[in-house]
Amino acid sequence: MLNAVYQLKKPRQFEMVFKDVTFDQEHIIVRPTHLSICNADQRYYQGTRPEEILRKKLPMALIHEGIGRVVYDPTGQFEIGDYVVMIPNLPSEEDAVIAENYLRSSKFRASSTDGFLQEYIETVPDRLVKLPEGINLTVAAFTEFVSVSFHAISRFMETANTKRSRIGVWGDGNLGYTTSLLLKSMYPEIEVYVMGVNESKLHDFTFVDGVYLVTEIPEDFKIDHAFECVGGNGAHKAINQIIDYINPEGTIGILGVSEDLAPINTRMVLEKGLKIVGSSRSGRKDFTGLVELYREKPEIVEYLENIVGEQITIREIKDITRAFEMDSHKLIGKTVMVWDK
Amino acid sequence: MEGSNIYGVVLAGGKGTRMGNVEKPKQFMEIGGKPIIVHTIEKFVVNAEFDKILVLSPKQWIKHTGDLIRKYIPGNDRIVVLEGGVTRNETIMNAISYIDREGCLNEDTIIVTHDSVRPFVTHRILEENIRYAREFGACDTVIPATDTIVESKDGQMISTIPDRMEMYQGQTPQSFKALHLRSLYQSLSKQEKEILTDACKILVIKGEKVHLVEGEESNIKITYPYDMRVAEALLGGR
């Protein structure tokens, strides 16, 4: 089948190409329905990745957050018409110790291979997870994004010491929202505090125990552990502030992506005996765990509706461009493309 | 989604050239290492709305078409290969007769008819064909004309130049409520049938409405060797 693939040819320019999809007994074909834009996509679209990276990776179809409907399944694992979330990490080996999203051999959609901006997606059954009936599809579109928070929290629970009464989340953007929301929902006994730079955005974190502007954190404020969800050129400031406020032997989970190096106060990391745990992307068990959590606690999905930004129906390539331009000007919120191309 | 009463009708016309002759019908030529007709049928297979996909083939090529389908799209019981008619519209009538014989033809039956040599048809085009055929009874896939259309009655002199803004180039699919299409076709005189170049004209000459569906530049009809080059180029993405 001649499948239309919408690749970013160079920054701000999409182009349609066709790639053959062969029908066999192992692969399932999914029709994408809702696709969500991530900052990583924006970095390619705007051309803010280093020149040599752009040269190496483009042309490539963007988008690694998305859901769709099963249209062809020779394996019989899904019903035709099932709504599924698509897992963008594509492992080529199994490892008893290293998680699939950290294996250097794994490919990742819209990074080392074409993303979901395609007419149809051909994939294997274990890269799909069935969504709960009746779930808000716009929210479900960014399940991958939320699964990154789920993964970071699971990792944190395996790493951090058991003194966990107060946790701080730095970042008042989408990632700070999903991380603090999951943390509070999964561990209601933990006091969760969110630190940010925008007062009006912080007002939306109604489910946590407290919010502070980074310039107004009380001197005697203490936390046992923290998550950094800032990234970009603010990452190092956030990490250093966490180092100042965190209790000894605390764990700092770093989630924010930064193009530049982040100088951090290593003297105090040593003195306090801190652990710094990097966390990136997610794997199948995070998707299944999160979808189960959506089933058990539907109020999480309701809270996530608050970060749905623009929804744009895509019928032409220029609609994709419009969606990316609108997304780049947003203050907060996930831009979701309703796929009708 | 079984029982939607929607049928894909893939029109694999072309000359009834016998196997072994130098020139095979275009639908059997390969792009990307696969026969064009297989690419086209696959686009219908991934749309669960189609109850069945009827592939109309010249009599001599029925077995060959069936073999290709079994080879490339194994285990698919929704595809049926039927014999085409002498003209395009007779071929469509054969498809409707099949639905009738199966006892499934009623006022709501929709057929989405498509050239087998247009393998670049997209999901959206098929979806909109179904939607508009349901809503308006008939629809035709078109793209706005980019070249000025010139009309000449004698092939020597221009008789008129219509306003390009009002001109479109016809593609396929063309979709219809099958029962209504058949009764209109049967009501035409022999003379009227002779001037039909496509199925939508059956409705147009009877004063019936046909809705437009926006096609795609890439939804090309592979007719000439040049088109094969274009098709291979479209498929050449990294």
Coordinates of C-alpha atoms in Angstrom, one line a residue:
Chain A
M1 CA 0.0 0.0 0.0
L2 CA 1.3 3.4 -0.9
N3 CA 1.2 5.2 2.4
A4 CA 1.4 9.0 2.5
V5 CA 4.2 10.2 4.9
Y6 CA 4.3 13.9 5.8
Q7 CA 8.0 14.6 6.4
L8 CA 9.7 17.8 7.6
K9 CA 12.0 18.4 4.7
K10 CA 13.7 21.4 6.3
P11 CA 12.7 23.7 9.1
R12 CA 9.1 25.0 8.6
Q13 CA 8.7 23.0 5.4
F14 CA 6.6 19.8 5.2
E15 CA 6.5 17.5 2.1
M16 CA 4.4 14.5 1.3
V17 CA 6.2 11.3 0.1
F18 CA 4.8 7.8 -0.3
K19 CA 6.3 4.7 1.3
D20 CA 5.2 1.2 0.6
V21 CA 3.5 -0.8 3.4
T22 CA 3.5 -4.5 2.9
F23 CA 0.6 -6.6 4.4
D24 CA 2.0 -9.5 6.3
Q25 CA 1.1 -11.7 9.2
E26 CA 3.0 -9.8 11.9
H27 CA 2.3 -6.2 11.4
I28 CA -0.8 -4.2 12.4
I29 CA -1.9 -1.2 10.5
V30 CA -3.3 1.8 12.5
R31 CA -5.0 4.9 11.2
P32 CA -3.8 7.9 13.3
T33 CA -6.7 10.0 14.6
H34 CA -5.2 12.4 17.2
L35 CA -1.6 13.6 17.2
S36 CA 0.0 15.8 19.8
I37 CA 2.9 18.2 19.3
C38 CA 5.9 17.9 21.6
N39 CA 8.6 20.5 22.2
A40 CA 11.1 18.0 20.6
D41 CA 9.0 18.3 17.3
Q42 CA 9.1 22.0 17.6
R43 CA 12.9 22.0 17.9
Y44 CA 13.1 20.3 14.5
Y45 CA 10.3 22.4 13.0
Q46 CA 11.9 25.7 14.1
G47 CA 15.4 24.4 13.2
T48 CA 16.8 25.0 16.7
R49 CA 18.6 21.7 16.8
P50 CA 22.2 21.9 15.8
E51 CA 22.8 22.1 12.1
E52 CA 24.5 18.7 11.8
I53 CA 21.6 17.0 13.6
L54 CA 19.1 18.5 11.2
R55 CA 21.2 17.5 8.2
K56 CA 21.4 13.9 9.5
K57 CA 17.8 13.5 10.5
L58 CA 15.7 15.4 8.0
P59 CA 13.7 14.6 6.0
M60 CA 11.7 12.8 8.6
A61 CA 8.0 12.6 9.7
L62 CA 7.6 14.4 13.1
I63 CA 5.3 13.5 16.1
H64 CA 5.8 10.8 18.6
E65 CA 2.6 11.4 20.7
G66 CA -0.5 9.9 19.2
I67 CA -3.4 7.6 19.1
G68 CA -5.3 5.9 16.3
R69 CA -7.7 3.1 15.3
V70 CA -6.7 -0.4 14.3
V71 CA -7.7 -1.0 10.7
Y72 CA -5.8 -4.2 9.9
D73 CA -4.7 -6.8 12.3
P74 CA -3.7 -10.3 11.0
T75 CA -2.5 -11.2 14.6
G76 CA -6.0 -11.1 16.0
Q77 CA -4.9 -9.2 19.1
F78 CA -7.1 -6.2 18.5
E79 CA -10.6 -5.7 17.1
I80 CA -10.8 -3.6 14.0
G81 CA -11.8 -0.1 15.1
D82 CA -10.1 -0.4 18.6
Y83 CA -8.6 2.9 19.8
V84 CA -5.0 2.4 20.7
V85 CA -2.1 4.5 21.9
M86 CA 1.0 4.1 19.8
I87 CA 4.4 3.6 21.6
P88 CA 7.1 5.5 19.8
N89 CA 10.1 3.6 21.3
L90 CA 11.1 0.8 19.0
P91 CA 13.5 -1.6 20.7
S92 CA 15.4 -4.2 18.7
E93 CA 16.7 -6.2 21.6
E94 CA 15.7 -7.2 25.2
D95 CA 17.9 -6.6 28.2
A96 CA 17.3 -7.9 31.7
V97 CA 18.7 -4.8 33.4
I98 CA 18.4 -1.8 31.0
A99 CA 15.0 -0.5 30.2
E100 CA 13.9 -0.4 26.5
N101 CA 14.0 3.4 26.4
Y102 CA 17.6 3.5 27.5
L103 CA 19.0 0.9 25.1
R104 CA 21.2 2.7 22.6
S105 CA 20.0 0.2 19.9
S106 CA 16.4 1.3 20.2
K107 CA 14.9 3.6 17.6
F108 CA 12.5 6.3 18.5
R109 CA 9.7 7.8 16.3
A110 CA 10.4 11.3 15.0
S111 CA 14.0 11.1 16.2
S112 CA 15.7 8.2 14.5
T113 CA 12.8 7.1 12.2
D114 CA 9.6 8.5 10.8
G115 CA 7.1 9.7 13.4
F116 CA 3.3 9.4 13.4
L117 CA 2.6 12.2 10.8
Q118 CA 1.5 9.5 8.3
E119 CA -1.6 8.3 6.7
Y120 CA -1.2 4.9 8.3
I121 CA 1.2 3.5 10.8
E122 CA 2.5 0.0 10.4
T123 CA 3.7 -1.5 13.7
V124 CA 3.9 -4.7 15.8
P125 CA 1.3 -5.6 18.4
D126 CA 3.5 -4.8 21.4
R127 CA 3.9 -1.2 20.3
L128 CA 0.1 -0.6 20.8
V129 CA -1.9 -0.4 24.0
K130 CA -5.7 -0.4 23.9
L131 CA -7.3 2.7 25.3
P132 CA -10.2 2.5 27.8
E133 CA -13.7 2.8 26.2
G134 CA -15.0 6.3 26.1
I135 CA -11.7 8.0 27.1
N136 CA -11.4 11.7 26.0
L137 CA -9.5 11.2 22.8
T138 CA -7.9 14.6 22.8
V139 CA -6.3 13.9 26.2
A140 CA -5.4 10.3 25.1
A141 CA -3.5 11.9 22.2
F142 CA -0.7 12.9 24.6
T143 CA -0.6 9.7 26.6
E144 CA 3.1 9.3 25.6
F145 CA 3.9 12.7 27.1
V146 CA 2.2 11.7 30.4
S147 CA 3.9 8.3 30.3
V148 CA 7.3 10.1 30.5
S149 CA 6.2 11.5 33.9
F150 CA 4.9 8.0 34.9
H151 CA 8.2 6.5 33.9
A152 CA 10.2 9.2 35.9
I153 CA 8.0 8.6 39.0
S154 CA 8.4 4.8 38.8
R155 CA 12.2 5.2 38.4
F156 CA 12.2 7.6 41.3
M157 CA 10.4 5.2 43.5
E158 CA 13.0 2.5 42.8
T159 CA 15.9 5.0 43.5
A160 CA 15.0 7.5 46.2
N161 CA 15.3 6.8 49.9
T162 CA 12.1 6.1 51.9
K163 CA 11.9 9.5 53.5
R164 CA 9.3 10.9 51.2
S165 CA 7.0 13.1 53.0
R166 CA 7.6 16.3 50.9
I167 CA 8.5 16.4 47.2
G168 CA 9.1 19.5 45.0
V169 CA 8.4 19.8 41.3
W170 CA 10.2 22.6 39.5
G171 CA 8.5 23.7 36.4
D172 CA 5.0 25.2 35.8
G173 CA 4.7 24.0 32.2
N174 CA 3.0 20.9 30.8
L175 CA 5.6 18.5 32.1
G176 CA 5.5 20.0 35.6
Y177 CA 1.7 19.7 35.5
T178 CA 1.6 16.0 34.5
T179 CA 4.4 15.0 36.9
S180 CA 2.9 16.7 39.9
L181 CA -0.6 15.4 39.0
L182 CA 0.5 11.8 38.7
L183 CA 2.7 12.1 41.8
K184 CA -0.2 13.4 43.9
S185 CA -2.7 11.0 42.4
M186 CA -0.5 7.9 42.8
Y187 CA 0.8 8.9 46.2
P188 CA -1.8 11.1 47.9
E189 CA 0.1 10.8 51.3
I190 CA 3.1 12.7 49.9
E191 CA 3.0 16.5 50.1
V192 CA 3.7 17.9 46.6
Y193 CA 4.9 21.5 46.0
V194 CA 5.3 23.1 42.6
M195 CA 7.8 25.9 41.9
G196 CA 7.4 28.0 38.8
V197 CA 7.9 31.4 37.2
N198 CA 4.4 32.3 36.1
E199 CA 1.9 33.0 38.8
S200 CA -1.2 32.5 36.6
K201 CA 0.1 29.1 35.5
L202 CA 0.8 28.1 39.1
H203 CA -2.9 28.8 39.9
D204 CA -3.8 25.8 37.7
F205 CA -2.0 23.4 40.0
T206 CA -5.1 23.1 42.3
F207 CA -4.4 19.5 43.2
V208 CA -1.0 20.0 44.9
D209 CA -0.3 21.1 48.5
G210 CA 1.4 24.3 47.6
V211 CA 2.9 26.4 44.9
Y212 CA 5.6 29.0 44.9
L213 CA 7.2 31.5 42.5
V214 CA 10.9 30.6 42.3
T215 CA 11.7 34.1 43.5
E216 CA 9.5 33.7 46.6
I217 CA 10.3 30.3 48.1
P218 CA 10.5 30.7 51.9
E219 CA 14.0 30.3 53.3
D220 CA 13.1 27.5 55.6
F221 CA 11.4 25.6 52.8
K222 CA 12.6 22.0 52.7
I223 CA 11.8 19.0 50.5
D224 CA 13.0 15.4 50.6
H225 CA 13.2 14.9 46.9
A226 CA 12.6 16.8 43.7
F227 CA 11.8 16.6 40.0
E228 CA 13.2 19.1 37.5
C229 CA 10.7 19.7 34.7
V230 CA 12.1 22.9 33.4
G231 CA 14.6 22.1 30.6
G232 CA 16.0 24.6 28.1
N233 CA 18.1 27.4 29.4
G234 CA 16.4 27.5 32.7
A235 CA 17.4 23.9 33.6
H236 CA 20.6 24.7 35.5
K237 CA 18.9 27.4 37.6
A238 CA 16.2 25.0 38.6
I239 CA 18.6 22.2 39.4
N240 CA 20.8 24.6 41.5
Q241 CA 17.8 25.8 43.4
I242 CA 16.7 22.3 44.1
I243 CA 20.2 21.5 45.4
D244 CA 19.7 24.5 47.8
Y245 CA 16.3 23.4 49.2
I246 CA 16.6 19.6 49.2
N247 CA 17.4 17.6 52.3
P248 CA 20.6 15.5 52.5
E249 CA 20.6 12.3 50.6
G250 CA 17.6 13.4 48.5
T251 CA 17.1 12.4 44.9
I252 CA 16.7 14.8 42.0
G253 CA 14.9 13.4 39.0
I254 CA 15.9 15.4 35.9
L255 CA 13.3 15.4 33.1
G256 CA 13.8 18.7 31.3
V257 CA 15.6 18.5 27.9
S258 CA 18.3 21.1 27.4
E259 CA 20.4 21.8 24.3
D260 CA 23.1 23.4 26.3
L261 CA 25.3 22.1 29.2
A262 CA 23.9 22.9 32.6
P263 CA 26.6 24.0 35.2
I264 CA 25.5 22.7 38.6
N265 CA 26.7 23.1 42.2
T266 CA 28.6 19.8 42.5
R267 CA 30.1 20.8 45.8
M268 CA 26.7 20.8 47.4
V269 CA 25.7 17.6 45.6
L270 CA 28.7 16.0 47.3
E271 CA 28.2 17.6 50.7
K272 CA 24.5 16.6 50.8
G273 CA 25.2 13.2 49.3
L274 CA 22.5 13.7 46.6
K275 CA 21.5 11.4 43.9
I276 CA 20.7 12.8 40.4
V277 CA 18.6 10.5 38.3
G278 CA 18.1 11.2 34.6
S279 CA 14.9 10.1 33.0
S280 CA 13.9 10.1 29.4
R281 CA 11.1 8.8 27.3
S282 CA 9.2 5.7 28.4
G283 CA 8.6 2.1 27.5
R284 CA 5.7 -0.4 27.1
K285 CA 5.3 -1.0 30.8
D286 CA 4.9 2.7 31.4
F287 CA 2.1 2.9 28.8
T288 CA 0.3 -0.1 30.2
G289 CA 0.7 1.2 33.8
L290 CA -0.6 4.7 32.8
V291 CA -3.5 3.4 30.8
E292 CA -4.5 1.3 33.9
L293 CA -4.2 4.3 36.1
Y294 CA -6.5 6.2 33.7
R295 CA -9.0 3.4 34.1
E296 CA -8.7 3.3 37.9
K297 CA -8.6 7.1 38.4
P298 CA -10.6 8.8 35.6
E299 CA -10.2 12.1 37.5
I300 CA -6.6 12.2 36.2
V301 CA -8.0 12.4 32.6
E302 CA -10.3 15.2 33.7
Y303 CA -7.4 17.2 35.2
L304 CA -5.4 16.6 32.0
E305 CA -8.3 18.2 30.0
N306 CA -7.0 21.5 31.5
I307 CA -3.8 21.3 29.5
V308 CA -5.5 20.7 26.2
G309 CA -4.6 23.8 24.1
E310 CA -5.6 24.2 20.5
Q311 CA -7.2 21.4 18.5
I312 CA -6.7 21.7 14.8
T313 CA -8.2 19.5 12.1
I314 CA -5.6 18.6 9.5
R315 CA -6.8 18.2 6.0
E316 CA -4.0 19.9 4.1
I317 CA -0.2 20.3 4.7
K318 CA -0.7 24.0 5.4
D319 CA -2.9 22.9 8.4
I320 CA 0.1 21.1 9.8
T321 CA 2.2 24.3 9.5
R322 CA -0.6 26.3 11.1
A323 CA -0.7 23.8 14.0
F324 CA 3.0 24.1 14.6
E325 CA 2.9 27.9 14.4
M326 CA 0.0 28.1 16.9
D327 CA 1.8 25.6 19.2
S328 CA 5.0 27.7 19.2
H329 CA 3.1 30.8 20.5
K330 CA 1.2 29.1 23.3
L331 CA 1.9 29.8 26.9
I332 CA 0.9 26.4 28.2
G333 CA -1.1 23.4 26.9
K334 CA -0.8 20.6 24.4
T335 CA -1.6 21.3 20.8
V336 CA -3.6 18.4 19.3
M337 CA -4.0 17.7 15.6
V338 CA -7.2 15.9 14.7
W339 CA -5.9 13.9 11.7
D340 CA -8.2 14.0 8.7
K341 CA -5.5 13.9 6.0
Chain B
M1 CA -18.5 -2.5 11.5
E2 CA -20.0 -5.3 9.3
G3 CA -23.1 -4.7 7.4
S4 CA -22.3 -1.0 6.6
N5 CA -23.8 -1.6 3.1
I6 CA -20.9 0.2 1.5
Y7 CA -18.9 -1.5 -1.3
G8 CA -15.6 -0.6 -2.8
V9 CA -15.7 -1.1 -6.6
V10 CA -12.2 -1.2 -8.2
L11 CA -12.4 -0.8 -11.9
A12 CA -9.6 -2.8 -13.5
G13 CA -10.7 -2.1 -17.1
G14 CA -8.0 -1.9 -19.7
K15 CA -7.8 -4.0 -22.8
G16 CA -8.5 -7.7 -22.6
T17 CA -5.0 -8.5 -23.9
R18 CA -4.1 -12.1 -23.5
M19 CA -1.3 -13.2 -21.2
G20 CA 1.9 -13.6 -23.1
N21 CA 1.3 -10.5 -25.2
V22 CA 3.9 -7.8 -24.8
E23 CA 1.7 -5.2 -23.2
K24 CA 0.0 -6.1 -19.9
P25 CA -2.9 -3.9 -18.8
K26 CA -1.5 -1.0 -16.8
Q27 CA -2.9 -2.2 -13.5
F28 CA -0.5 -5.1 -13.4
M29 CA 2.6 -3.0 -13.9
E30 CA 4.7 -2.7 -10.7
I31 CA 5.6 0.3 -8.7
G32 CA 7.8 -0.2 -5.6
G33 CA 8.0 -3.9 -6.6
K34 CA 4.2 -4.5 -6.3
P35 CA 1.4 -4.5 -9.0
I36 CA -0.4 -1.2 -9.1
I37 CA -3.8 -2.9 -8.6
V38 CA -2.6 -4.5 -5.4
H39 CA -1.6 -1.1 -4.0
T40 CA -5.0 0.3 -4.9
I41 CA -7.0 -2.6 -3.4
E42 CA -4.9 -2.4 -0.2
K43 CA -6.2 1.2 0.4
F44 CA -9.7 -0.2 0.4
V45 CA -8.8 -3.2 2.6
V46 CA -7.6 -0.9 5.5
N47 CA -10.9 0.9 5.5
A48 CA -13.3 -1.2 7.6
E49 CA -16.3 0.6 6.3
F50 CA -16.3 -1.5 3.2
D51 CA -18.4 -4.6 3.5
K52 CA -16.8 -6.0 0.4
I53 CA -14.3 -4.8 -2.2
L54 CA -15.4 -5.8 -5.7
V55 CA -12.6 -5.9 -8.2
L56 CA -13.9 -5.8 -11.8
S57 CA -11.5 -7.4 -14.3
P58 CA -11.5 -8.3 -17.9
K59 CA -12.5 -12.0 -18.2
Q60 CA -9.0 -13.1 -19.3
W61 CA -7.4 -11.5 -16.3
I62 CA -9.7 -12.7 -13.5
K63 CA -7.6 -15.6 -12.4
H64 CA -4.4 -13.5 -12.6
T65 CA -6.0 -10.8 -10.5
G66 CA -7.2 -13.3 -8.0
D67 CA -3.8 -14.9 -7.7
L68 CA -2.1 -11.5 -7.1
I69 CA -4.6 -10.7 -4.3
R70 CA -4.0 -14.1 -2.6
K71 CA -0.3 -13.5 -2.9
Y72 CA -0.1 -10.0 -1.6
I73 CA -3.2 -9.7 0.6
P74 CA -3.5 -13.2 2.2
G75 CA -6.5 -14.2 4.2
N76 CA -8.8 -11.5 3.1
D77 CA -12.3 -12.7 2.5
R78 CA -13.8 -9.2 1.7
I79 CA -12.3 -9.1 -1.8
V80 CA -14.3 -10.5 -4.7
V81 CA -13.1 -10.6 -8.3
L82 CA -15.8 -10.2 -10.9
E83 CA -15.9 -9.9 -14.6
G84 CA -16.1 -6.4 -16.0
G85 CA -18.4 -5.2 -18.8
V86 CA -17.7 -3.7 -22.2
T87 CA -17.8 -0.1 -21.0
R88 CA -17.0 1.5 -17.8
N89 CA -20.7 1.9 -16.9
E90 CA -21.5 -1.6 -17.9
T91 CA -18.7 -2.7 -15.5
I92 CA -20.2 -0.7 -12.7
M93 CA -23.6 -2.3 -13.5
N94 CA -22.0 -5.7 -13.2
A95 CA -20.8 -4.8 -9.7
I96 CA -24.3 -3.6 -8.7
S97 CA -25.8 -6.9 -10.1
Y98 CA -23.4 -8.8 -7.9
I99 CA -24.6 -6.9 -4.8
D100 CA -28.2 -7.6 -6.0
R101 CA -27.6 -11.3 -6.4
E102 CA -26.1 -11.4 -2.9
G103 CA -29.4 -10.0 -1.7
C104 CA -27.8 -6.9 -0.3
L105 CA -28.9 -4.2 -2.7
N106 CA -31.3 -1.6 -1.2
E107 CA -31.8 2.2 -1.4
D108 CA -29.0 2.9 1.0
T109 CA -26.3 0.7 -0.7
I110 CA -23.3 2.8 -1.6
I111 CA -20.7 2.0 -4.1
V112 CA -17.3 3.8 -4.1
T113 CA -16.0 3.3 -7.7
H114 CA -12.3 3.8 -8.3
D115 CA -9.8 3.4 -11.1
S116 CA -7.4 0.5 -10.3
V117 CA -4.6 2.6 -11.7
R118 CA -5.0 5.3 -9.1
P119 CA -3.1 3.7 -6.2
F120 CA -2.3 7.0 -4.5
V121 CA -5.8 7.6 -3.3
T122 CA -5.8 8.6 0.4
H123 CA -7.8 7.6 3.4
R124 CA -9.5 11.1 3.5
I125 CA -10.6 10.9 -0.1
L126 CA -12.3 7.5 0.5
E127 CA -13.9 8.7 3.8
E128 CA -15.3 11.8 2.2
N129 CA -16.6 9.8 -0.8
I130 CA -18.6 7.7 1.6
R131 CA -19.7 10.7 3.6
Y132 CA -21.0 12.7 0.6
A133 CA -22.5 9.7 -1.2
R134 CA -24.5 9.0 2.0
E135 CA -25.5 12.7 2.3
F136 CA -26.1 13.7 -1.3
G137 CA -26.6 10.4 -3.2
A138 CA -23.5 10.9 -5.4
C139 CA -20.1 12.5 -5.4
D140 CA -17.1 13.0 -7.7
T141 CA -13.5 13.5 -6.7
V142 CA -11.9 16.5 -8.4
I143 CA -9.1 18.9 -8.2
P144 CA -9.2 22.5 -9.4
A145 CA -8.0 22.9 -12.9
T146 CA -4.5 24.4 -13.0
D147 CA -4.3 24.8 -16.8
T148 CA -6.8 26.8 -18.7
I149 CA -9.3 24.5 -20.4
V150 CA -9.9 25.3 -24.0
E151 CA -12.9 23.9 -25.8
S152 CA -12.8 23.1 -29.5
K153 CA -15.7 21.5 -31.3
D154 CA -13.8 20.7 -34.5
G155 CA -10.3 20.1 -33.1
Q156 CA -8.9 22.9 -35.1
M157 CA -10.3 26.2 -33.8
I158 CA -11.2 27.3 -30.3
S159 CA -14.9 27.5 -29.8
T160 CA -14.8 28.8 -26.2
I161 CA -12.5 29.2 -23.2
P162 CA -14.4 28.5 -20.0
D163 CA -13.6 30.4 -16.8
R164 CA -10.8 28.4 -15.2
M165 CA -12.1 29.2 -11.7
E166 CA -15.1 27.1 -12.5
M167 CA -13.2 24.2 -14.0
Y168 CA -12.1 21.0 -12.3
Q169 CA -10.3 17.9 -13.3
G170 CA -12.1 14.7 -12.6
Q171 CA -10.3 12.0 -10.6
T172 CA -11.8 9.0 -8.9
P173 CA -13.4 7.7 -6.7
Q174 CA -16.9 8.5 -7.9
S175 CA -19.5 7.3 -5.4
F176 CA -23.2 6.6 -5.7
K177 CA -26.3 5.2 -4.1
A178 CA -26.2 2.0 -6.2
L179 CA -29.9 1.3 -6.7
H180 CA -30.6 4.9 -7.8
L181 CA -27.6 4.9 -10.2
R182 CA -28.8 1.7 -11.8
S183 CA -32.4 2.8 -12.3
L184 CA -31.2 6.1 -13.9
Y185 CA -28.8 4.2 -16.2
Q186 CA -31.5 1.8 -17.3
S187 CA -33.8 4.8 -18.1
L188 CA -31.2 6.2 -20.6
S189 CA -31.6 5.7 -24.3
K190 CA -29.0 3.9 -26.3
Q191 CA -27.9 7.3 -27.7
E192 CA -27.6 8.8 -24.3
K193 CA -25.5 5.9 -23.1
E194 CA -23.1 6.3 -26.0
I195 CA -22.1 9.8 -24.9
L196 CA -21.3 8.8 -21.4
T197 CA -17.6 9.2 -20.6
D198 CA -18.0 8.4 -16.9
A199 CA -20.6 7.4 -14.4
C200 CA -21.3 10.8 -12.9
K201 CA -22.6 11.9 -16.2
I202 CA -25.5 9.5 -15.8
L203 CA -26.7 11.7 -13.0
V204 CA -25.7 15.0 -14.6
I205 CA -27.7 14.4 -17.9
K206 CA -30.7 13.5 -15.7
G207 CA -30.4 16.8 -13.9
E208 CA -29.4 15.2 -10.6
K209 CA -26.9 16.7 -8.1
V210 CA -23.4 15.3 -7.7
H211 CA -21.3 16.7 -4.8
L212 CA -17.6 17.5 -5.2
V213 CA -14.9 15.8 -3.1
E214 CA -11.6 17.5 -2.9
G215 CA -9.0 15.2 -4.6
E216 CA -5.2 15.4 -4.4
E217 CA -2.6 16.3 -6.9
S218 CA -0.9 13.1 -6.1
N219 CA -4.0 11.0 -6.8
I220 CA -2.7 10.4 -10.4
K221 CA -3.9 8.0 -12.9
I222 CA -1.1 5.8 -14.2
T223 CA -1.7 5.7 -17.9
Y224 CA 1.5 6.5 -19.7
P225 CA 5.2 5.5 -19.1
Y226 CA 5.7 9.1 -17.9
D227 CA 3.1 8.4 -15.1
M228 CA 5.2 5.4 -14.0
R229 CA 8.2 7.7 -13.6
V230 CA 6.1 10.1 -11.6
A231 CA 4.7 7.3 -9.4
E232 CA 8.2 5.9 -8.7
A233 CA 9.4 9.4 -7.8
L234 CA 6.5 9.9 -5.4
L235 CA 7.5 6.6 -3.8
G236 CA 11.1 7.6 -3.5
G237 CA 11.1 9.1 0.0
R238 CA 13.9 8.5 2.4

